[in-house]
Amino acid sequence: MLDALLLAGVPLLPLSAAPLVRFLPGPWRPALAARAVSLSFLLAILIWLRVLTGGPLHLALVSIPTASRPITLGLQADRLGAAMLLLVTGVSSLVHLFSARAMRGDRHERRFFVQLGAVTAAVLLLLLSDSLLLLFLCWGLKGLLLAALLGHYGDRPAARRAVARKVAIDLIGIAAFALAVVATWHAFGTLDLDSLFAQARAHPDVRWVPPWLHLGAVDLIALLLLVAAMAKSAQVPLHAWLPDSLETPTPVSALMHAGLVNAGGFLLVRLSPLFVLSPFALHLAFAVGTLTALHGSLVMSTRSDVKGMLAWSTMSQMGFMFMECGIGAFALAIVHLISHGIYKAAHFLNAGSAVADAGVDRALAAPGGAPSPPGVAARLVALVVPLVAVLLVHAHLGTMPGGAGAPLLLLFAWATGARVVLRVVRAGLARPAVLGASVAALTALYAAYLVAAGRFAAYLAPVLPAPRLVAASAVGTVPALVAATLALAAFAAPWLAGRPPFRALERRLYVFALHRGYVDEIGLLVLDPVARLARRLLRPVGGAA
Amino acid sequence: MIAADTAIESTVREQVALASQIIAPAWPIGTFIATNSLIGLHDQPFGSALDRASALLGSRGYLPDGAFRRLYRQGRIDDADLAHALAACDPCPDLPPTITLGGRKIARTALLRLCLIEGPGDRGAGSDRSPALLPAARRAAPAPALAEAAAAALAGDMASVGVTRTLGDLCALLGATDIVAIVNDRVSTWCAAFLDDGQAAWTMPGREQGFYACWHALALHDLSGPLLGIRDHAARLRALPADPARALSSLLDRLAIPDERRVGYLARHLAQLPGWAARIRWHEERADPASRRRTPIDLAAFLAVRLFYEATLLERVARDDWDADCTFPALRARFGVAPIEYYARRLRAQSPSPGAIPRSADGWRAQARALHGAAPEDARALACWLADLCDPLGVPASSVDHMPDRSLRPLARLHAAFGPDRQGAVWLEAFEHHYRRSLLRRLAAHAAPAPTEPPRAQVVCCIDARSEGLRRHLEGLGPYETFGFAGFFGVPIRYRPFDSASESLRCPVLIAPRRLVTETPLPGTARAVRRSVAARRAQRRARDLAHGVKEGALAPYTFVEAVGWLYALPAIGRTLAPRATARAASWLARRIAPPVPTAPAIDAPPAHGDDPDRPGMSLLEQVAAVEGALRGMGLTGDFARLVLLCGHGSETTNNPFGAALDCGACGGNRGGVSARVAAAIANRPAVRAALRERGLAVPSTTLFLAGEHNTTVDTVEIFDVPAVPESHRGEVALLARDLARAGALLAAERCRTLPDAPASVAATRHVRARGADWAQLRPEWGLAGNAAFICAPRARTRALDLGCRTFLHSYDPDRDQDGAILEGILTAPLVVAHWINAQYYLSTVDNARFGSGNKLLHTVVGRSGVLDGGRGDLRIGLPWQSVMDGDAPYHEPMRLLAIVEAPLPRIDAVIARHALLRRLFDHRWVTLVAWDGEGAAFRRHRGAGTWLPALSTDPPIAAHPAADVAVAAECHP
């Protein structure tokens, strides 16, 4: 009974506050909405504690009778869901409290809090869904509610365009998801997640699609779900909505980049028992993720506005999360998702500090201008020492979660370490003592992080597929290293740039990145004709009516 | 050949300079300077400048009529004000004294008043009865026939090209591709990248060559041109001249814009992207040499890039849509032979369902006829207006129908001149009249009690409107004498804080300071200095590291994954307990690097000799500065034992517009530094001795102190207290206590107007939390509400609650017989006050055009400005949250009322010497009222050396031959 109350309470509190907000007098509205969500956060803590001690909680909601067997919809909080509840209710509380002050006097303040509460509730329901159907419904609902929030300043043409693009791409995702639901029902006769996983594991070679496609049902379902996840998490090429998504109040951006874009990653992990049965889908996720990470970081590096930088950084981090899923490091993907969510929310809410920050940076500028670039020897040290440190840590602790693709994660860790050491060297601190201390600190930090990540992986293990299954289908060492080479090239680009043979290439790449990969122009070329066509098709209908 | 090129260049540059009058330089947001956005239009009367701005920028110049009507209902405007305004600027001079409406005769004044307060036509209430009035309205305002309408539209539009429209505007008008939007998008992208001040990790390559060359090199690789359908994009780029001015000239030639229309054409181009244009103008005229070297850019280059995109896109549109060449004469000829087609295209663009594009002349004619018939006609609006007018008069609609044409025509004229949204000028006049009348009456009636005891301390505050509150409350607490003076206290310097790499300019932007003053540690603080320097070095490295890790290509992923969650701590703290978090942070900062006791190093080092840019000030300069300030504020005798120079600054967080709340007289910085330097100079024995020689004896017992009024939390910090001699300690402590009490009273007063603020009990705590709150978009109201500038001795205003709406400049007319001090005040502080006032006025009446819009949408671009949602034009001016509370304006937008206590001849003489002042007063940008303190008579300046009684109770003035001319020119309708 208590469990049922807890489970129902978490999404219901923000949801029920929404209609109340509609009728309350001014000052109470934001306060009530913020309190409801904060209470929901407290419930999420309770749920997490219950799950930790007593296993998953479950609450059956409805049962829809069908010809074969009933479709049941219910709420379920397992270790994954409980952890995600903490993130979403936490960030949403923060955003609500922030908005309560920041949105003061806004023309549509009331509507704003209604939508904010509703979208929070939709995400919470999504996290608690125990069935593919409920997952799908929340998925669609969340997308539409988010589009409504994006259109908060609907009198601005740019905001209307942002909504149009968001809805268009969401529709692709929703359509793919809908097909996946239908395919699942046909192939496995169930939509309940647990029984779906069991069925799929038991009959991995069910075929429901035309034989000439050479796809198993699992492959098809996984592929469709991957498309849905890509649309939600701004993966190339379904990222065209992202640049426009800043046409909304700052707190919405914070919630969106911290909580809502993560839904794609959550879907991959939630359905990881299914995805590990489809090596093809996992490999594709990895490839898409790599491309997205590279593209996102390339465009990000040319952004001269704070929110633009944050938005494109989100895109590249989402790409990284997909890469982690691709190599089977599902637990790490969730660590990334939570950590990045908090990081990004804090940065968005703090976006107004950039001017004061610039003042501090100017005051702090080194007396002699920018420090001279370090020499070859220093660079070698900066590259080799962290590599040795990372390898030593791994040798000591055993490998990361993520099987054969783990070298990729090592590479990223190494790159981070090298970057830090390079900066230390560049700051003119190449004394052995300082270098040694910084490398030691880095190593300790990295070891602590690995231990923590390992603990989290152990915590999530019950809801994740068995390592044996992961190892069989996840991206292996070779593709991971190919991606690593690509990434290394990106790492080397700043060094190569500015040297004569690369100057033209640098300019070309810069202009490409500055224009966000021409996403607007392509959007214009693709979306405009579609919109015109839609209008032409709709006109007779309107005329007849 | 070379001579010809040079001539072309200088002609184009001249045209660009003339065109740039439509925009004012926009300072970087870190040192926000409130300026009059229409400063280039000063040579026109206020009303026509607003009209010009409206034609070019599409801006509104006055509050909406509805907002004025709300003010009327609130009693902020009354019937006497309306009567005055209608008399002062007649909106419809040819209206007969009585007007007939449906058989009823109405006096002209009554009808005008009705138009104002009932607001017929914009309520829409009459729309259901308007069909009955439509026939009458059609008779009054007959719709033109198709051929006439087409010819008129064509002629009007073609005449507007190069005046208020570009050829790109014509495209949008005719429903072709919106070229202006595309050009704006292109150019904004390039400007945002080029003018970046250290935000992007990957800086635009080749910036040092200048905007045009840099763009030219990069645009060759830009695929968006071809994607947008520009043919031979790269070839066209290569064909452009290397010099931006010549490129601009050749592009204007390509479009064949006639010479006499080029200035207007370029002005409209600037007005299409006014934010970036204004920032570039700042760059061209005001930026420091280092940043000019780093990112060389000027308006000619900006316009050349704009015109390149316009010309290439226009070529495509003209070819594909209109089958014509893209020059202006070609387009004029193309449509000159087909006015009906032109008109039909124009109507199609406005129609929601225009139907298929016709293929023949007959098809165009048919469509033009159909659309012309359906188009909204003037008669409909007139009918609506008439219906609303009949309502309060109780005139039945049917009776209007029987009116003869002859009596309908005046009504149509009235509607055209004074219909909805054409009443702003009259309303503004009434609104200003109300404030002016009540302020002048209060001043006239006010008799401040003469101080009974000598002042315990003299406090000199900035003229900033917020200082008025502090001064009033402090004076209420004891025998304190206060003065108002520009917050840089007459010491224009460049200032470099201790151990800082950056300098700031600490004076009004009208002055270019040369002397550098550096903050240096006091002797005997070597240990603290070492610690502080080390801490700053560590801080620098930590920030450098953080930047490096966040911006690297591969580094951020593991970093974010490993430590991103740590950001939860500050985020939660700053949301739930902003004040405590801020205190903890500053405690931590003090623990790491305890503040070092310092003093400003003012003296010039002897080694530098006569270098004009040498650091430090010579003794002569120091004495001149202090003398100028003391004489300027009228503090030349009766010195108290303490003189506090009190600057002001704000304290906000997460606020890109923080500098807009700081001291404008200190170049958009906090004012404490200037106070500190000025006090240090004034305390030097050598300076005192020199002052005595110049007849300004400051007693040796007088101590100058420096302080800073924190306007966000209403506290006053007194600097360098440990250095106060034993003899003055007790008095300083007493002053500090009274300042704290005055601050608390002011905080309580301000909490009554701050949104979401509690009752006065918790006021001090509330304002502190407010300043530290990262979610608070209205930390304080700043200068919102400012309305008047009073240049008079404090005795005239002491103990009078002016509601923090007035700039108070101390001025003693008896000690300024030659008018030199008055000249200084009218040409500097008054001008700055006007800039601030105009900034608040324009940002309030049209926040979308002149202000910077909603803070919630802003993203800081290039670390020096804001954009809406990450693209488009740079937003300049004040944000919506700074001037509006909900949908109602918090700031009451009215032109500055300058009240100067001085004899008329003296004021006239000063005005006669300065064209700038003549423009300000004659063209009604500022209302000047002269105050003859003795008889308490006010005279309002009316231009061309004529004065009028400002209050109805003031005695009349002998007639002046120029008075009639002045009356006609007073109000531009």
JSON list of N, CA, C and O in Angstrom, two decimals, chain B residues 884-907:
[
{"chain": "B", "resi": 884, "resn": "MET", "atom": "N", "xyz": [9.83, 47.08, -16.97]},
{"chain": "B", "resi": 884, "resn": "MET", "atom": "CA", "xyz": [8.42, 46.67, -16.94]},
{"chain": "B", "resi": 884, "resn": "MET", "atom": "C", "xyz": [8.17, 45.78, -15.73]},
{"chain": "B", "resi": 884, "resn": "MET", "atom": "O", "xyz": [9.02, 44.99, -15.33]},
{"chain": "B", "resi": 885, "resn": "ASP", "atom": "N", "xyz": [6.98, 45.91, -15.17]},
{"chain": "B", "resi": 885, "resn": "ASP", "atom": "CA", "xyz": [6.54, 44.99, -14.13]},
{"chain": "B", "resi": 885, "resn": "ASP", "atom": "C", "xyz": [5.29, 44.31, -14.67]},
{"chain": "B", "resi": 885, "resn": "ASP", "atom": "O", "xyz": [4.24, 44.92, -14.76]},
{"chain": "B", "resi": 886, "resn": "GLY", "atom": "N", "xyz": [5.44, 43.06, -15.07]},
{"chain": "B", "resi": 886, "resn": "GLY", "atom": "CA", "xyz": [4.34, 42.44, -15.79]},
{"chain": "B", "resi": 886, "resn": "GLY", "atom": "C", "xyz": [4.20, 43.14, -17.13]},
{"chain": "B", "resi": 886, "resn": "GLY", "atom": "O", "xyz": [5.20, 43.49, -17.75]},
{"chain": "B", "resi": 887, "resn": "ASP", "atom": "N", "xyz": [2.98, 43.37, -17.55]},
{"chain": "B", "resi": 887, "resn": "ASP", "atom": "CA", "xyz": [2.78, 44.03, -18.85]},
{"chain": "B", "resi": 887, "resn": "ASP", "atom": "C", "xyz": [2.75, 45.54, -18.72]},
{"chain": "B", "resi": 887, "resn": "ASP", "atom": "O", "xyz": [2.72, 46.25, -19.72]},
{"chain": "B", "resi": 888, "resn": "ALA", "atom": "N", "xyz": [2.71, 46.04, -17.49]},
{"chain": "B", "resi": 888, "resn": "ALA", "atom": "CA", "xyz": [2.62, 47.49, -17.30]},
{"chain": "B", "resi": 888, "resn": "ALA", "atom": "C", "xyz": [4.02, 48.06, -17.11]},
{"chain": "B", "resi": 888, "resn": "ALA", "atom": "O", "xyz": [4.87, 47.44, -16.48]},
{"chain": "B", "resi": 889, "resn": "PRO", "atom": "N", "xyz": [4.26, 49.23, -17.68]},
{"chain": "B", "resi": 889, "resn": "PRO", "atom": "CA", "xyz": [5.58, 49.82, -17.48]},
{"chain": "B", "resi": 889, "resn": "PRO", "atom": "C", "xyz": [5.77, 50.21, -16.02]},
{"chain": "B", "resi": 889, "resn": "PRO", "atom": "O", "xyz": [4.88, 50.82, -15.42]},
{"chain": "B", "resi": 890, "resn": "TYR", "atom": "N", "xyz": [6.91, 49.84, -15.44]},
{"chain": "B", "resi": 890, "resn": "TYR", "atom": "CA", "xyz": [7.24, 50.33, -14.11]},
{"chain": "B", "resi": 890, "resn": "TYR", "atom": "C", "xyz": [7.87, 51.72, -14.24]},
{"chain": "B", "resi": 890, "resn": "TYR", "atom": "O", "xyz": [7.54, 52.63, -13.50]},
{"chain": "B", "resi": 891, "resn": "HIS", "atom": "N", "xyz": [8.76, 51.84, -15.21]},
{"chain": "B", "resi": 891, "resn": "HIS", "atom": "CA", "xyz": [9.32, 53.16, -15.47]},
{"chain": "B", "resi": 891, "resn": "HIS", "atom": "C", "xyz": [8.26, 54.03, -16.13]},
{"chain": "B", "resi": 891, "resn": "HIS", "atom": "O", "xyz": [7.55, 53.58, -17.01]},
{"chain": "B", "resi": 892, "resn": "GLU", "atom": "N", "xyz": [8.14, 55.27, -15.67]},
{"chain": "B", "resi": 892, "resn": "GLU", "atom": "CA", "xyz": [7.18, 56.18, -16.29]},
{"chain": "B", "resi": 892, "resn": "GLU", "atom": "C", "xyz": [7.93, 56.97, -17.35]},
{"chain": "B", "resi": 892, "resn": "GLU", "atom": "O", "xyz": [8.69, 57.88, -17.03]},
{"chain": "B", "resi": 893, "resn": "PRO", "atom": "N", "xyz": [7.74, 56.60, -18.62]},
{"chain": "B", "resi": 893, "resn": "PRO", "atom": "CA", "xyz": [8.57, 57.21, -19.65]},
{"chain": "B", "resi": 893, "resn": "PRO", "atom": "C", "xyz": [8.17, 58.65, -19.93]},
{"chain": "B", "resi": 893, "resn": "PRO", "atom": "O", "xyz": [7.08, 58.92, -20.42]},
{"chain": "B", "resi": 894, "resn": "MET", "atom": "N", "xyz": [9.04, 59.56, -19.58]},
{"chain": "B", "resi": 894, "resn": "MET", "atom": "CA", "xyz": [8.84, 60.98, -19.95]},
{"chain": "B", "resi": 894, "resn": "MET", "atom": "C", "xyz": [10.20, 61.61, -20.15]},
{"chain": "B", "resi": 894, "resn": "MET", "atom": "O", "xyz": [11.21, 61.13, -19.64]},
{"chain": "B", "resi": 895, "resn": "ARG", "atom": "N", "xyz": [10.20, 62.66, -20.96]},
{"chain": "B", "resi": 895, "resn": "ARG", "atom": "CA", "xyz": [11.47, 63.33, -21.23]},
{"chain": "B", "resi": 895, "resn": "ARG", "atom": "C", "xyz": [11.98, 64.03, -19.98]},
{"chain": "B", "resi": 895, "resn": "ARG", "atom": "O", "xyz": [11.18, 64.42, -19.11]},
{"chain": "B", "resi": 896, "resn": "LEU", "atom": "N", "xyz": [13.28, 64.19, -19.92]},
{"chain": "B", "resi": 896, "resn": "LEU", "atom": "CA", "xyz": [13.89, 64.76, -18.73]},
{"chain": "B", "resi": 896, "resn": "LEU", "atom": "C", "xyz": [13.42, 66.20, -18.53]},
{"chain": "B", "resi": 896, "resn": "LEU", "atom": "O", "xyz": [13.37, 66.99, -19.46]},
{"chain": "B", "resi": 897, "resn": "LEU", "atom": "N", "xyz": [13.07, 66.49, -17.28]},
{"chain": "B", "resi": 897, "resn": "LEU", "atom": "CA", "xyz": [12.73, 67.86, -16.90]},
{"chain": "B", "resi": 897, "resn": "LEU", "atom": "C", "xyz": [13.94, 68.42, -16.16]},
{"chain": "B", "resi": 897, "resn": "LEU", "atom": "O", "xyz": [14.29, 67.93, -15.09]},
{"chain": "B", "resi": 898, "resn": "ALA", "atom": "N", "xyz": [14.60, 69.42, -16.74]},
{"chain": "B", "resi": 898, "resn": "ALA", "atom": "CA", "xyz": [15.77, 70.00, -16.10]},
{"chain": "B", "resi": 898, "resn": "ALA", "atom": "C", "xyz": [15.37, 71.29, -15.42]},
{"chain": "B", "resi": 898, "resn": "ALA", "atom": "O", "xyz": [14.86, 72.21, -16.07]},
{"chain": "B", "resi": 899, "resn": "ILE", "atom": "N", "xyz": [15.55, 71.35, -14.12]},
{"chain": "B", "resi": 899, "resn": "ILE", "atom": "CA", "xyz": [15.20, 72.57, -13.37]},
{"chain": "B", "resi": 899, "resn": "ILE", "atom": "C", "xyz": [16.52, 73.20, -12.92]},
{"chain": "B", "resi": 899, "resn": "ILE", "atom": "O", "xyz": [17.30, 72.57, -12.22]},
{"chain": "B", "resi": 900, "resn": "VAL", "atom": "N", "xyz": [16.76, 74.41, -13.37]},
{"chain": "B", "resi": 900, "resn": "VAL", "atom": "CA", "xyz": [18.03, 75.05, -13.09]},
{"chain": "B", "resi": 900, "resn": "VAL", "atom": "C", "xyz": [17.78, 76.34, -12.34]},
{"chain": "B", "resi": 900, "resn": "VAL", "atom": "O", "xyz": [17.05, 77.21, -12.83]},
{"chain": "B", "resi": 901, "resn": "GLU", "atom": "N", "xyz": [18.36, 76.46, -11.17]},
{"chain": "B", "resi": 901, "resn": "GLU", "atom": "CA", "xyz": [18.21, 77.72, -10.44]},
{"chain": "B", "resi": 901, "resn": "GLU", "atom": "C", "xyz": [19.35, 78.65, -10.84]},
{"chain": "B", "resi": 901, "resn": "GLU", "atom": "O", "xyz": [20.50, 78.47, -10.43]},
{"chain": "B", "resi": 902, "resn": "ALA", "atom": "N", "xyz": [19.03, 79.60, -11.69]},
{"chain": "B", "resi": 902, "resn": "ALA", "atom": "CA", "xyz": [20.02, 80.56, -12.15]},
{"chain": "B", "resi": 902, "resn": "ALA", "atom": "C", "xyz": [19.28, 81.68, -12.87]},
{"chain": "B", "resi": 902, "resn": "ALA", "atom": "O", "xyz": [18.17, 81.46, -13.37]},
{"chain": "B", "resi": 903, "resn": "PRO", "atom": "N", "xyz": [19.87, 82.86, -12.94]},
{"chain": "B", "resi": 903, "resn": "PRO", "atom": "CA", "xyz": [19.22, 83.95, -13.68]},
{"chain": "B", "resi": 903, "resn": "PRO", "atom": "C", "xyz": [19.10, 83.59, -15.16]},
{"chain": "B", "resi": 903, "resn": "PRO", "atom": "O", "xyz": [20.00, 82.94, -15.72]},
{"chain": "B", "resi": 904, "resn": "LEU", "atom": "N", "xyz": [18.00, 84.05, -15.78]},
{"chain": "B", "resi": 904, "resn": "LEU", "atom": "CA", "xyz": [17.76, 83.71, -17.19]},
{"chain": "B", "resi": 904, "resn": "LEU", "atom": "C", "xyz": [18.92, 84.11, -18.11]},
{"chain": "B", "resi": 904, "resn": "LEU", "atom": "O", "xyz": [19.31, 83.31, -18.96]},
{"chain": "B", "resi": 905, "resn": "PRO", "atom": "N", "xyz": [19.45, 85.33, -17.97]},
{"chain": "B", "resi": 905, "resn": "PRO", "atom": "CA", "xyz": [20.53, 85.71, -18.91]},
{"chain": "B", "resi": 905, "resn": "PRO", "atom": "C", "xyz": [21.71, 84.76, -18.83]},
{"chain": "B", "resi": 905, "resn": "PRO", "atom": "O", "xyz": [22.32, 84.44, -19.85]},
{"chain": "B", "resi": 906, "resn": "ARG", "atom": "N", "xyz": [22.00, 84.30, -17.62]},
{"chain": "B", "resi": 906, "resn": "ARG", "atom": "CA", "xyz": [23.15, 83.39, -17.49]},
{"chain": "B", "resi": 906, "resn": "ARG", "atom": "C", "xyz": [22.87, 82.09, -18.24]},
{"chain": "B", "resi": 906, "resn": "ARG", "atom": "O", "xyz": [23.71, 81.58, -18.97]},
{"chain": "B", "resi": 907, "resn": "ILE", "atom": "N", "xyz": [21.66, 81.56, -18.08]},
{"chain": "B", "resi": 907, "resn": "ILE", "atom": "CA", "xyz": [21.32, 80.32, -18.77]},
{"chain": "B", "resi": 907, "resn": "ILE", "atom": "C", "xyz": [21.33, 80.54, -20.27]},
{"chain": "B", "resi": 907, "resn": "ILE", "atom": "O", "xyz": [21.89, 79.74, -21.04]}
]
